[in-house]
Coordinates of N, CA and C in Angstrom, one line a residue:
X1 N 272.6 159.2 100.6 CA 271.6 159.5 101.7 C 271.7 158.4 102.7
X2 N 271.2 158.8 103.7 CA 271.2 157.9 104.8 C 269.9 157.1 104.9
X3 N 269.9 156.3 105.9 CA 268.8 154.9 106.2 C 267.9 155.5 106.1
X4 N 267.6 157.1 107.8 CA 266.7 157.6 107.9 C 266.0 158.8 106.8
X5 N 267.2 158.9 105.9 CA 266.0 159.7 104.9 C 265.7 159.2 104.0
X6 N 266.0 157.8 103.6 CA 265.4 157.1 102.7 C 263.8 156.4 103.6
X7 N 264.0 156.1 104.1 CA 262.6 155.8 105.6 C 261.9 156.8 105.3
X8 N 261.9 157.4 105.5 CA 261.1 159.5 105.6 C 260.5 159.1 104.2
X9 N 261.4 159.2 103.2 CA 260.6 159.4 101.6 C 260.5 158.5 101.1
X10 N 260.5 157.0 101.6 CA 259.7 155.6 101.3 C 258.2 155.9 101.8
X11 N 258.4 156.2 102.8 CA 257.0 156.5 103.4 C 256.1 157.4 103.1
X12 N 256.8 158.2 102.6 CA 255.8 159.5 101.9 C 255.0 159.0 100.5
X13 N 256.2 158.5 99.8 CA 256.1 158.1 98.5 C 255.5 156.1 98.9
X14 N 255.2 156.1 99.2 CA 255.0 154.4 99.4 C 253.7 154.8 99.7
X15 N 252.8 155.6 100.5 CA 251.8 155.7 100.9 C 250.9 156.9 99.8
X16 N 251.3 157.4 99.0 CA 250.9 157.7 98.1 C 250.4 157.2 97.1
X17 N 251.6 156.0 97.0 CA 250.8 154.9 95.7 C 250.0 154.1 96.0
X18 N 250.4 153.7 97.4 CA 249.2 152.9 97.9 C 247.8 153.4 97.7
X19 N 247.7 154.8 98.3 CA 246.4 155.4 97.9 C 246.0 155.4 96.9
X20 N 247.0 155.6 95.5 CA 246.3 156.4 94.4 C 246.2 154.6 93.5
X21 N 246.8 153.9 93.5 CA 247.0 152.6 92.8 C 245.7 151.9 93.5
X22 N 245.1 150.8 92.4 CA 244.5 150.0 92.7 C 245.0 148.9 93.8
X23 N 244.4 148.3 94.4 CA 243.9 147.1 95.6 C 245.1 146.2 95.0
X24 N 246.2 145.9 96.2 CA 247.2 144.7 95.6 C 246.6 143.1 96.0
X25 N 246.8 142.5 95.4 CA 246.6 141.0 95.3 C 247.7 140.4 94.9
X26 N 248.3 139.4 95.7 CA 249.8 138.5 95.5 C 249.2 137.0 96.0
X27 N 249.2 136.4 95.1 CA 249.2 135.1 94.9 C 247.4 134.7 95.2
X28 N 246.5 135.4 94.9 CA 244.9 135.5 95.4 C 244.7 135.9 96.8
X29 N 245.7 136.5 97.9 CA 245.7 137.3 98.6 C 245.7 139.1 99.2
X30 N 244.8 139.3 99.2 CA 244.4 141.0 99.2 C 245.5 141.3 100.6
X31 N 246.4 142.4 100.0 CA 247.0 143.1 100.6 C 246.8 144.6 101.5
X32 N 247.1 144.4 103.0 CA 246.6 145.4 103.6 C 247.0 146.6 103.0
X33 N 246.7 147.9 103.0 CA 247.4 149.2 102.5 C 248.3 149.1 103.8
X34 N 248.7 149.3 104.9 CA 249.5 149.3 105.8 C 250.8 148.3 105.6
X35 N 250.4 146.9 105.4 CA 251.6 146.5 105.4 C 252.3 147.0 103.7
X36 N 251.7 147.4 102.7 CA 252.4 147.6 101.7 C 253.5 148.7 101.7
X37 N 252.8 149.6 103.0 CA 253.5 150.5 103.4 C 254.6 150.7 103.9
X38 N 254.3 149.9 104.7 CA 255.4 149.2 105.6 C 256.4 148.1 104.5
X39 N 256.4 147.7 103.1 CA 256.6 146.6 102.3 C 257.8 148.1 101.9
X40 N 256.7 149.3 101.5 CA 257.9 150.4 100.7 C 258.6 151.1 101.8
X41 N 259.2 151.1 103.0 CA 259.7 151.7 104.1 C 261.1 150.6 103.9
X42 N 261.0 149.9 104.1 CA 261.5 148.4 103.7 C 262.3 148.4 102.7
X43 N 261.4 148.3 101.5 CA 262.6 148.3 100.4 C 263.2 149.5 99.9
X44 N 263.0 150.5 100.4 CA 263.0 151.9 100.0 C 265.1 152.7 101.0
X45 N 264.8 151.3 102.4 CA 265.9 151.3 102.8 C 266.5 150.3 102.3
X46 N 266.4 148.8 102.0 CA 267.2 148.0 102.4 C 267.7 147.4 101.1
X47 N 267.1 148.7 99.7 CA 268.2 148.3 98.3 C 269.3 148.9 98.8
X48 N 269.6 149.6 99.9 CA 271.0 149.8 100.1 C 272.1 149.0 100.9
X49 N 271.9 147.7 101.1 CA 272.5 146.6 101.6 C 273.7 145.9 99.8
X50 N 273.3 146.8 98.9 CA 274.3 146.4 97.6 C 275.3 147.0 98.0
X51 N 275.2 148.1 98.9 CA 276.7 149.1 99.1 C 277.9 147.9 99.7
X52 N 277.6 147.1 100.1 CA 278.2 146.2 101.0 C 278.9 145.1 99.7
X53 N 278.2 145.0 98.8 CA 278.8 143.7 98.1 C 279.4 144.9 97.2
X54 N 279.0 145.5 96.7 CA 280.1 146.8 95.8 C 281.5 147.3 96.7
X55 N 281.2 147.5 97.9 CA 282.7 147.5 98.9 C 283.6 146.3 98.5
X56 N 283.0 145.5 98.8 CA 283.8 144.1 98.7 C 284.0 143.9 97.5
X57 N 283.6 144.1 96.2 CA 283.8 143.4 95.2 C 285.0 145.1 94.8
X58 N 285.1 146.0 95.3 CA 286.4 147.1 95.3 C 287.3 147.4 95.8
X59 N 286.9 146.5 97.2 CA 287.8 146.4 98.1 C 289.0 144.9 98.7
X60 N 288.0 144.3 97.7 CA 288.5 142.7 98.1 C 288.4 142.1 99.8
X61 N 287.4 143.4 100.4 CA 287.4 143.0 102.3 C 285.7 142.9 102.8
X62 N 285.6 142.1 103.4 CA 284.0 142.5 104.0 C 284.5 143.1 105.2
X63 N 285.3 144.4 104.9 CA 285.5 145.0 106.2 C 284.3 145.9 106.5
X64 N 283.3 146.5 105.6 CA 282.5 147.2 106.2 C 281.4 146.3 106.6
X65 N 281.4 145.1 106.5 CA 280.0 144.3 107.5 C 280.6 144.3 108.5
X66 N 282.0 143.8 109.0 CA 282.5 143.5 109.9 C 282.5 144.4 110.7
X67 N 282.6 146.2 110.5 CA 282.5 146.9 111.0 C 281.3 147.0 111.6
X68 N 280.4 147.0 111.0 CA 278.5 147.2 111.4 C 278.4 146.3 112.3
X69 N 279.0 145.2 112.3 CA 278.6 144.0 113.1 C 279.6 143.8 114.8
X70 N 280.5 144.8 114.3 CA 280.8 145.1 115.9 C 280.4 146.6 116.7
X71 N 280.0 147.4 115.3 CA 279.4 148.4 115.8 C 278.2 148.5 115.8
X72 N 276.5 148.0 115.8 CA 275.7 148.1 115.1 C 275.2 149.2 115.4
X73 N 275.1 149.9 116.4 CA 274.7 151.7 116.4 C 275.2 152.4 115.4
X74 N 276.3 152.3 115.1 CA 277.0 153.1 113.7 C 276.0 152.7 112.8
X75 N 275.7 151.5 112.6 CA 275.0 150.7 111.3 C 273.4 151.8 110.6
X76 N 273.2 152.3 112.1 CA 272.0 152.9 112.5 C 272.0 154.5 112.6
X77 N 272.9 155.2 113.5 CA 273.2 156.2 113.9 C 274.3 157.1 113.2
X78 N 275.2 156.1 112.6 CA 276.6 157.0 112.4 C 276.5 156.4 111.2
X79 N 276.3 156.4 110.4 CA 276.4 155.9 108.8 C 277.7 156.0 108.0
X80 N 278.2 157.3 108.1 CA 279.0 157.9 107.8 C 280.7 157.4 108.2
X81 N 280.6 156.7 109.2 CA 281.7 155.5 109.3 C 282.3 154.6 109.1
X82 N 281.0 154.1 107.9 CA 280.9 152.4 107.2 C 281.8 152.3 106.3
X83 N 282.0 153.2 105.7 CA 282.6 153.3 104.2 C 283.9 154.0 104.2
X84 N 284.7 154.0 103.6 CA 285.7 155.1 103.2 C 285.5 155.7 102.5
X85 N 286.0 156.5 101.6 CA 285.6 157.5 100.4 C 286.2 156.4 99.1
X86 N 285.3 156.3 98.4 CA 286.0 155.1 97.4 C 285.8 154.0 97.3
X87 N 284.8 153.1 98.5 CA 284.7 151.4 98.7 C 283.7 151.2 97.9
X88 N 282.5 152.7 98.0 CA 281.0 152.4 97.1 C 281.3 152.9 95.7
X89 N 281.5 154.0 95.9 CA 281.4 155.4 94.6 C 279.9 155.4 93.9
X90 N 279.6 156.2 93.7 CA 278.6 156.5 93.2 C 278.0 156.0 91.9
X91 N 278.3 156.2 90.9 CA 278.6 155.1 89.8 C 278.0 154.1 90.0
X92 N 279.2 153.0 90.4 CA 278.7 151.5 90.6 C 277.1 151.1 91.5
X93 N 277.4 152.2 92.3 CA 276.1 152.1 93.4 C 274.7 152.3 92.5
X94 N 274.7 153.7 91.9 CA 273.6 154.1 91.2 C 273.2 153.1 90.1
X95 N 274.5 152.4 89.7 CA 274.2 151.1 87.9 C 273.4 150.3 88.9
X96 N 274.0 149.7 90.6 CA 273.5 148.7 91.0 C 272.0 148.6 91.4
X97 N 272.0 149.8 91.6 CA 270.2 150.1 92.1 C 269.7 150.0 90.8
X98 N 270.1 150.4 89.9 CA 268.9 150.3 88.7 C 268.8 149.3 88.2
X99 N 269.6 148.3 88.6 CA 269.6 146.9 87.8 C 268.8 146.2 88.8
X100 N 268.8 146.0 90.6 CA 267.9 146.1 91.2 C 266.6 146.2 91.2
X101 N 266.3 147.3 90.3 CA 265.0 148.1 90.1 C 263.9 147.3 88.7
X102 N 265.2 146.7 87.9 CA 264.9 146.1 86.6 C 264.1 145.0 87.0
X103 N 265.2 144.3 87.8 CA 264.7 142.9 87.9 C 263.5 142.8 89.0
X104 N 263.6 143.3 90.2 CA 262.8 143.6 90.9 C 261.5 143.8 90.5
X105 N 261.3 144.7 89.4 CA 259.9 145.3 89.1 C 259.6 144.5 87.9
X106 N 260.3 143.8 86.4 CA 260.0 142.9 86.0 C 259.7 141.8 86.8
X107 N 260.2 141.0 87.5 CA 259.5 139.6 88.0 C 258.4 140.2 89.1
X108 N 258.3 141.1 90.0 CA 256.8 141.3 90.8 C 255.5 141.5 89.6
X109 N 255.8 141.8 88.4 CA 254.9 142.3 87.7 C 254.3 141.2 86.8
X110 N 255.2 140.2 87.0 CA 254.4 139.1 86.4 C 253.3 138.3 87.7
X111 N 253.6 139.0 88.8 CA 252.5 138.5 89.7 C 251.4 139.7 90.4
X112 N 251.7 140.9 90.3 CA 251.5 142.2 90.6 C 251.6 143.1 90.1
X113 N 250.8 143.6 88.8 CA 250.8 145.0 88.5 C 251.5 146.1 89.7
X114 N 250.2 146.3 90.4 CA 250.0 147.1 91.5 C 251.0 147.2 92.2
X115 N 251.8 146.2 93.1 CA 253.1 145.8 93.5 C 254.5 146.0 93.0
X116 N 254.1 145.3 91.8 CA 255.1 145.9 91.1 C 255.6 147.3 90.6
X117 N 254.2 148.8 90.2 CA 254.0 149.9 90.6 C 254.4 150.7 91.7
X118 N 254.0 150.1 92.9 CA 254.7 150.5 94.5 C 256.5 150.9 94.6
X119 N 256.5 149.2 93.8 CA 258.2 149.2 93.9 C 258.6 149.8 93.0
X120 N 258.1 150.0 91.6 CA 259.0 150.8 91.0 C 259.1 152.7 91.6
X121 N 258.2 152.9 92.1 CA 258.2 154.5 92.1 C 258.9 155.2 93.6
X122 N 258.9 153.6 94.5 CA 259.4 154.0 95.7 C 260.8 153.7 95.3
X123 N 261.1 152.9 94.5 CA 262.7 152.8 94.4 C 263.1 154.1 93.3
X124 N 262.5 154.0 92.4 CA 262.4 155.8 91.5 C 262.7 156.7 92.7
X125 N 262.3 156.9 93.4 CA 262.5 158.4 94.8 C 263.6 157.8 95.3
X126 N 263.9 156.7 95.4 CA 265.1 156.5 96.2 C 266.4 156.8 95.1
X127 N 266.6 156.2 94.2 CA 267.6 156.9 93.1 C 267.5 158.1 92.9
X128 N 266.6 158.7 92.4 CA 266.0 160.3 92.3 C 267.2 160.9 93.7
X129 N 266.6 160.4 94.7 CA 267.0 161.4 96.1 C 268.6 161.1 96.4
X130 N 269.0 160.0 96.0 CA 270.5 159.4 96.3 C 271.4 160.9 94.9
X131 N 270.6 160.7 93.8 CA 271.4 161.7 92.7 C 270.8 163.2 93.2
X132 N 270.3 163.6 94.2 CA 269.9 165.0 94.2 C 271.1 165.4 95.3
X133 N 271.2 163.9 96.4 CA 272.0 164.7 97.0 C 273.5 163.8 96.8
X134 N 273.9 163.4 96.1 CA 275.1 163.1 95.3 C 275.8 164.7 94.7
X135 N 274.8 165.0 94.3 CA 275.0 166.5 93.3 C 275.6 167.1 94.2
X136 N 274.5 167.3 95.3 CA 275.1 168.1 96.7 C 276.3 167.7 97.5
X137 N 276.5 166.8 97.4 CA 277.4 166.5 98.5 C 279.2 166.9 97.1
X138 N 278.7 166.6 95.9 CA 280.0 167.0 95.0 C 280.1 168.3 95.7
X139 N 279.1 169.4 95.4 CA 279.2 170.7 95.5 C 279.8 171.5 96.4
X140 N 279.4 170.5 97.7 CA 280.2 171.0 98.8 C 281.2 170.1 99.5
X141 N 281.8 169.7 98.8 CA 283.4 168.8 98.8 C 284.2 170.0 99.6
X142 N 285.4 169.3 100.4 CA 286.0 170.4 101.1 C 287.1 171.0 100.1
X143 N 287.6 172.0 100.3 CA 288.1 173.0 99.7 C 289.9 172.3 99.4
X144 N 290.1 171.5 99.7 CA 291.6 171.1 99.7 C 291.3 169.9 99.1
X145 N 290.0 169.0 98.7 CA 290.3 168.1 98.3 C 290.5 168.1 96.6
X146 N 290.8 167.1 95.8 CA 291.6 167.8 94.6 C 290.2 167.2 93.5
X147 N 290.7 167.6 92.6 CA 289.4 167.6 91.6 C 289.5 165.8 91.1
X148 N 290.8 165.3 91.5 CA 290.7 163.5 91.4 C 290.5 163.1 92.2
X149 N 290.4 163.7 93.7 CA 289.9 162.8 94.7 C 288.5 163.3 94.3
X150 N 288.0 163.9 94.1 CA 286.2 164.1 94.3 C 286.1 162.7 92.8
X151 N 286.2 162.9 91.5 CA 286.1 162.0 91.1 C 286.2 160.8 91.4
X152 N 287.4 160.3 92.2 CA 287.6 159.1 92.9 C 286.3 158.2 93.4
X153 N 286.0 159.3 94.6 CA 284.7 159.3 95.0 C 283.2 158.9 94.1
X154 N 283.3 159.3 93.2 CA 282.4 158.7 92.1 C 282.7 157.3 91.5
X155 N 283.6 157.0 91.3 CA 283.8 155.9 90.6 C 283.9 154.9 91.6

């Protein structure tokens, strides 16, 4: 999925827990419900900054920062230009978020229940939404490509 539909359903889902979850407190400081919101918009996009060290650690190149960094409208607008088919794969990406999500919500939870709750359910819809349209995007692979390149693509 892209930046802006992870934004869309950070926000949906970030402001729902806000509502239904008790009052956050981080370090004896009461947290606005708005900026928490703004906290899940946030991380809801920006666990996807691993795609970049999973490129490189497959690719041996930080060619896709380098790319972003002379294009930054693509970074924003054209998503779909950053990557080759094969730099992320899906796989490695999906293990990387959930390991993300591990540590993430164990260490907030030793200071934040409630925080720690935010994060786990906004990053839950972000995995959730990455594997609904993972599925999708297998399904409608183009017609010539071969049943190893779609695999490829995964791994």
């Amino acid at each position: 999925m892209y930046s802006k539909h992870h934004a869309a359903i950070s926000l949906v889902v970030g402001a729902a827990a806000v509502y239904v979850l008790p009052a956050v407190t981080v370090f004896g400081v009461d947290v606005p419900p708005i900026a928490l919101v703004a906290y899940a918009v946030i991380i809801g996009v920006f666990v996807d900054l691993d795609h970049f060290l999973i490129a490189r650690i497959k690719t041996g190149t930080w060619d896709a920062i380098a790319f972003c960094l002379r294009n930054p409208a693509a970074a924003f607008g054209d998503q779909g230009r950053i990557f080759a088919p094969g730099d992320v794969g899906v796989l490695p990406r999906l293990l990387s978020h959930q390991l993300i999500v591990g540590a993430a919500v164990s260490l907030l939870a030793l200071e934040s229940l409630p925080l720690a709750a935010v994060t786990a359910v906004v990053l839950y819809a972000h995995i959730v939404c990455d594997l609904c349209w993972d599925i999708w995007q297998l399904g409608h692979s183009r017609d010539d490509q071969t049943a190893a390149e779609r695999f490829e693509t995964v791994l």
